[in-house]
Short mmCIF file of C-alpha atoms and ligand atoms in Angstrom, two decimals:
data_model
loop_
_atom_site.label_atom_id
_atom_site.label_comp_id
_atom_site.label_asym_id
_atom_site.label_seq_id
_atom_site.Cartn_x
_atom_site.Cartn_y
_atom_site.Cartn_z
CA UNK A 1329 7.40 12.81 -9.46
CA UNK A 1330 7.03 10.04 -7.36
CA UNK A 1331 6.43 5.91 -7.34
CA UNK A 1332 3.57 4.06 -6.80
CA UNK A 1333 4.16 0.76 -5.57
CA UNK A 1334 2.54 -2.32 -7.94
CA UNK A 1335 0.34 -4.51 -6.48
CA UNK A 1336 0.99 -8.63 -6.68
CA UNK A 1337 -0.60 -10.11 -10.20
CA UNK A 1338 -1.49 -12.96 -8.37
CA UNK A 1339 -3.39 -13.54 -5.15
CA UNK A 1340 -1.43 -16.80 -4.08
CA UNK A 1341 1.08 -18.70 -5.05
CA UNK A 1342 1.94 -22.22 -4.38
CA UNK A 1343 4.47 -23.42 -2.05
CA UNK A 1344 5.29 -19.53 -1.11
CA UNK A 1345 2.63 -18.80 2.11
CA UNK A 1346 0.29 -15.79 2.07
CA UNK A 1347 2.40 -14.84 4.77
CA UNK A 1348 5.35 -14.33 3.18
CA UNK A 1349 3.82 -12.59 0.24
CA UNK A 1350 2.55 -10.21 2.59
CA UNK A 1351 5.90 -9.65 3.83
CA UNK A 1352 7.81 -9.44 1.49
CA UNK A 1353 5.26 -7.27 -1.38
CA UNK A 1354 3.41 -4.97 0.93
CA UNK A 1355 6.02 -4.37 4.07
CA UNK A 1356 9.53 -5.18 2.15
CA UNK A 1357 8.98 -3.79 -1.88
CA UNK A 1358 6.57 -1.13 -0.58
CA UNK A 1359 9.14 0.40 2.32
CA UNK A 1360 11.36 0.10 -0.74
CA UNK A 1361 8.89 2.67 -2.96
CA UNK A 1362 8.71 4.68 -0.09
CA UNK A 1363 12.10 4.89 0.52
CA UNK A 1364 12.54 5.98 -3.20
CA UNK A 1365 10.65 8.44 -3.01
CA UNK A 1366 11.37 9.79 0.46
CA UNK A 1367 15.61 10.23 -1.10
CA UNK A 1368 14.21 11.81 -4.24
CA UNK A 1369 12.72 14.46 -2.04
CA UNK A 1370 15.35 14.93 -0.02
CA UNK A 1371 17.76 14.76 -2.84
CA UNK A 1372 16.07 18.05 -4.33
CA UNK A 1373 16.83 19.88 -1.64
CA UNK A 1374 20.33 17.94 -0.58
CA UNK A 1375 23.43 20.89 0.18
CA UNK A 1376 25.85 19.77 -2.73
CA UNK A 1377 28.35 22.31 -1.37
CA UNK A 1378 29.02 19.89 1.89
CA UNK A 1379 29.52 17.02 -0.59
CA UNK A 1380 32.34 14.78 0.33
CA UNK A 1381 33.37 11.31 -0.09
CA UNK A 1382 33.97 10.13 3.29
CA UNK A 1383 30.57 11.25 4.88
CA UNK A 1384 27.86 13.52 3.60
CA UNK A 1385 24.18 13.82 3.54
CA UNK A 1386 24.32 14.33 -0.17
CA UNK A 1387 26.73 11.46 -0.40
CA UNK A 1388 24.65 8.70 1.39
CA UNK A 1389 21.51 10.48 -0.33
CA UNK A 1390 23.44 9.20 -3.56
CA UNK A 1391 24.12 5.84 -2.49
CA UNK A 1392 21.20 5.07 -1.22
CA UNK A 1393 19.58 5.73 -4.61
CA UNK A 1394 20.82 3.26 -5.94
CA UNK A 1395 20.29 0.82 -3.65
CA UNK A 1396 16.11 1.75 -3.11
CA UNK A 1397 15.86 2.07 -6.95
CA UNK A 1398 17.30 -1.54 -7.62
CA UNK A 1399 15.25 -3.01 -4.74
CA UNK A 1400 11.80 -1.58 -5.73
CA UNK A 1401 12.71 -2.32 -10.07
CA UNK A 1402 14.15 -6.20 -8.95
CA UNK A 1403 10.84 -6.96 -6.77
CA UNK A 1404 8.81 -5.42 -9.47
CA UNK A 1405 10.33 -8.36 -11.60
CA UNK A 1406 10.55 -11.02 -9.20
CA UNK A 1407 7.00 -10.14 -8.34
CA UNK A 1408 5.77 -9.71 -12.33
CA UNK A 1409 7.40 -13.57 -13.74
CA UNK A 1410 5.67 -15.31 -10.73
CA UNK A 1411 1.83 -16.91 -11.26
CA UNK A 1412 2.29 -19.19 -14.24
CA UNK A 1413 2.75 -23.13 -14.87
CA UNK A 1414 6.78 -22.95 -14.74
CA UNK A 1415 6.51 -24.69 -18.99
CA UNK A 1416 8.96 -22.78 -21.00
CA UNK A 1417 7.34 -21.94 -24.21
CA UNK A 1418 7.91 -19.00 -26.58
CA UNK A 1419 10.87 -16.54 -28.66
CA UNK A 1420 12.56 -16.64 -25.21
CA UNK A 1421 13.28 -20.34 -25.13
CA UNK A 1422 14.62 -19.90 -28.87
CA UNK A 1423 16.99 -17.53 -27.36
CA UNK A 1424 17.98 -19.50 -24.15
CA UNK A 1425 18.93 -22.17 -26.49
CA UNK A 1426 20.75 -20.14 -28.83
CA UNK A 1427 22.97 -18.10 -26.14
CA UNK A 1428 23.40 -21.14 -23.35
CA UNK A 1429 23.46 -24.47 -25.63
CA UNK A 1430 19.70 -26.03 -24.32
CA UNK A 1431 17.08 -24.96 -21.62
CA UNK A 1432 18.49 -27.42 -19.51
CA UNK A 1433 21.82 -25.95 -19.66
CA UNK A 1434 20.05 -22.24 -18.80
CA UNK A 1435 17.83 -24.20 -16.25
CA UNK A 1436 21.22 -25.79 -14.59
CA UNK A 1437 22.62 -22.96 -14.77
CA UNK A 1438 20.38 -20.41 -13.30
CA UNK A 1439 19.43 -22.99 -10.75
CA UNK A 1440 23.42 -22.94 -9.91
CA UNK A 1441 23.28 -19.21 -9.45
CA UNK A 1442 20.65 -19.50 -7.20
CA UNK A 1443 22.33 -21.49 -4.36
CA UNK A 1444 25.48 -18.80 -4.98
CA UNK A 1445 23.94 -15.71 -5.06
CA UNK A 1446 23.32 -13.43 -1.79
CA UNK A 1447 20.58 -11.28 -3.20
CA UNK A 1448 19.32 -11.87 -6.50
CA UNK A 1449 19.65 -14.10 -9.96
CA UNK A 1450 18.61 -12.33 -13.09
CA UNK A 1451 18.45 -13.64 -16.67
CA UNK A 1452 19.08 -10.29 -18.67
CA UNK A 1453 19.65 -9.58 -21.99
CA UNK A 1454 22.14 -7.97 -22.59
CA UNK A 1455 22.30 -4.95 -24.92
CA UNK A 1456 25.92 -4.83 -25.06
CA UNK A 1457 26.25 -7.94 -27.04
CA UNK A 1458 23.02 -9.10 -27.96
CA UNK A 1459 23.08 -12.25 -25.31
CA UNK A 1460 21.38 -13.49 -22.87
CA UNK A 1461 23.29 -14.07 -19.33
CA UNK A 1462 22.41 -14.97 -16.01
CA UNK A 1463 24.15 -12.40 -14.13
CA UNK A 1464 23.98 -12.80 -10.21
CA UNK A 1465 24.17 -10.17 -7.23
CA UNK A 1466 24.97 -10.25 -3.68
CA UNK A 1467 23.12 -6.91 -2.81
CA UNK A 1468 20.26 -4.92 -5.06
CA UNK A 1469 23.02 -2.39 -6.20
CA UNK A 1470 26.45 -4.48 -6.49
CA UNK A 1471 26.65 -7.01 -9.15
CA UNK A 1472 24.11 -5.34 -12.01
CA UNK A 1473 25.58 -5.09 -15.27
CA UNK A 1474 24.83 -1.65 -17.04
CA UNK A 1475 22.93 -2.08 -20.36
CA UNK A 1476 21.39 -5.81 -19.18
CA UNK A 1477 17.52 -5.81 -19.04
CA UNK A 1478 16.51 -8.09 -16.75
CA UNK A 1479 13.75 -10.89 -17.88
CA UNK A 1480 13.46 -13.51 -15.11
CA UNK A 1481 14.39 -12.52 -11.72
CA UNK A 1482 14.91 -14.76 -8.77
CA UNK A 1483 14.88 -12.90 -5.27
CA UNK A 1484 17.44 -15.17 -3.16
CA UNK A 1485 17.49 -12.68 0.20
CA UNK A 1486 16.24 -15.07 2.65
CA UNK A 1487 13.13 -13.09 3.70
CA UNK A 1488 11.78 -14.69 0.56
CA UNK A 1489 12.07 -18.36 1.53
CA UNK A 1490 12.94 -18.95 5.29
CA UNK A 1491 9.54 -18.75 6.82
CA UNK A 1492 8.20 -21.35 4.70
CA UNK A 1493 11.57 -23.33 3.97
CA UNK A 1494 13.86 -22.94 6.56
CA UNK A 1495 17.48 -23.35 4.93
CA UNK A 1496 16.74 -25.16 2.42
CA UNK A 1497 17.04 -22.71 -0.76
CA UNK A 1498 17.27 -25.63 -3.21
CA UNK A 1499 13.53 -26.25 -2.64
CA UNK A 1500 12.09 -22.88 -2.33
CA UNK A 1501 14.05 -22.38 -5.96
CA UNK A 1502 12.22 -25.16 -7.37
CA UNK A 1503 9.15 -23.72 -6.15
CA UNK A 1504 9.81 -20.39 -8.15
CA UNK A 1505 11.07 -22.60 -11.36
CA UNK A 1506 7.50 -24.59 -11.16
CA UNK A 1507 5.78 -20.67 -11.13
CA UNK A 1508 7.55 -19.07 -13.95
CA UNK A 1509 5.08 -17.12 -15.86
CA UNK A 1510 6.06 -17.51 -19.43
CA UNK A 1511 4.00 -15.08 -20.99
CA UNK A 1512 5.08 -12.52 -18.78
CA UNK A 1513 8.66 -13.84 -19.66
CA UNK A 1514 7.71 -13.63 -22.81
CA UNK A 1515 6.49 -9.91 -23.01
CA UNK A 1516 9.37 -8.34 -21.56
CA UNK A 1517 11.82 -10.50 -23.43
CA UNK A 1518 10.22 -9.28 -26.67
CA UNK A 1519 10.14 -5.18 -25.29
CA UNK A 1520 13.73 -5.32 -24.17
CA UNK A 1521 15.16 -7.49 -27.34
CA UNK A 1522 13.62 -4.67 -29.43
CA UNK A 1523 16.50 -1.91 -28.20
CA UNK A 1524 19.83 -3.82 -29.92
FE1 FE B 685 13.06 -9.53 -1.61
#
C-alpha cells in the first residue's frame, strides 16, 4: 500500500501567509508522504541478513520509519485543527477542565510548551490512564508517548513561523490559538476517547 498526501481544509489562514502554507503542506508534509512511501518500498525488499546496529541499510530503513511516519501523521493534525474561530466549546473543554484544573490552566500551559518545545506540542489523550496531557517533542519521533492520541497539535519547527514572524514564536502561537478548529477538536477527541 501506499499514502496519499491530504490536502489543506482550508484555503487561507490568517496571520500564517499563503506562502508558508505552500511550504510547509505541499513541499514539507508532502516530501514527508513521499518519503513514507519511498522506505516502505525499500523496506520490502531491505537485506535483513546485513542488519546491524552500528550502520545498515535495513537499520536506517528502520529509523527512518519512524521519523517519516510521525512527520506526515503530526502535519496531518497540525494541518486538520487549523481553520476555525480559536472559541473552545464542546466534551473536550469538559475534559481539559477535568484533567488540567480550567482552560486557562490547559491554555497556559500548552502555550508554555510551545516556547519549549523544538518540534511539536500535542494535547493527547492518553489511553494509558484515561487523561489528557500536553506532551511535547523536540523531533517528530523522540518525545511521543505510546498509547497517547493526539487531539490538538502545534507544529513549533520554525519553517512554520519564521517567514512570517521572524523569532518571535510567542506571536505566531497566538495566531494558531486564535485558529483552533473546535469541531475538528471535537471529532477526534470523541473517536480517540472511545478506545479506554
Ligand atoms: Fe512542520
Amino acid at each position: 500500500m501506499s499514502y496519499n498526501p491530504q490536502p489543506l481544509p482550508y484555503s487561507q489562514l490568517t496571520g500564517i501567509s499563503a506562502k508558508t502554507l505552500e511550504v510547509h503542506h505541499d513541499k514539507l508534509y508532502v516530501g514527508y508522504v513521499t518519503k513514507r512511501n519511498e522506505i516502505e518500498q525499500a523496506l520490502t525488499t531491505a537485506d535483513r541478513s546485513a542488519a546491524n546496529g552500528t550502520y545498515s541499510a535495513f537499520g536506517e530503513l528502520k529509523r527512518q520509519e519512524s521519523f517519516a511516519a510521525d512527520a506526515m501523521i503530526l502535519h496531518e493534525a497540525y494541518f486538520n485543527v487549523l481553520g476555525g474561530d480559536g472559541k473552545p466549546a464542546g466534551e473536550l473543554v469538559t475534559q481539559i477542565e477535568k484533567d488540567f484544573g480550567s482552560l486557562d490552566a490547559w491554555i497556559a500551559d500548552f502555550k508554555a510548551c510551545g516556547l519549549v518545545a523544538r518540534g511539536w506540542v500535542v494535547l493527547a489523550y492518553d489511553l494509558n490512564d484515561g487523561r489528557l496531557h500536553n506532551y511535547v517533542c523536540d523531533a517528530h519521533n523522540q518525545g511521543g508517548i505510546w498509547g497517547a492520541m493526539p487531539v490538538i497539535v502545534l507544529d513549533t519547527y520554525e519553517h512554520a513561523y519564521m517567514m512570517d514572524y521572524g523569532s518571535d514564536r510567542k506571536s505566531y502561537i497566538e495566531t494558531y490559538m486564535s485558529q483552533i478548529n473546535w469541531n475538528e477538536a471535537n471529532r477526534v477527541f470523541s473517536k480517540v476517547a472511545k478506545f479506554n
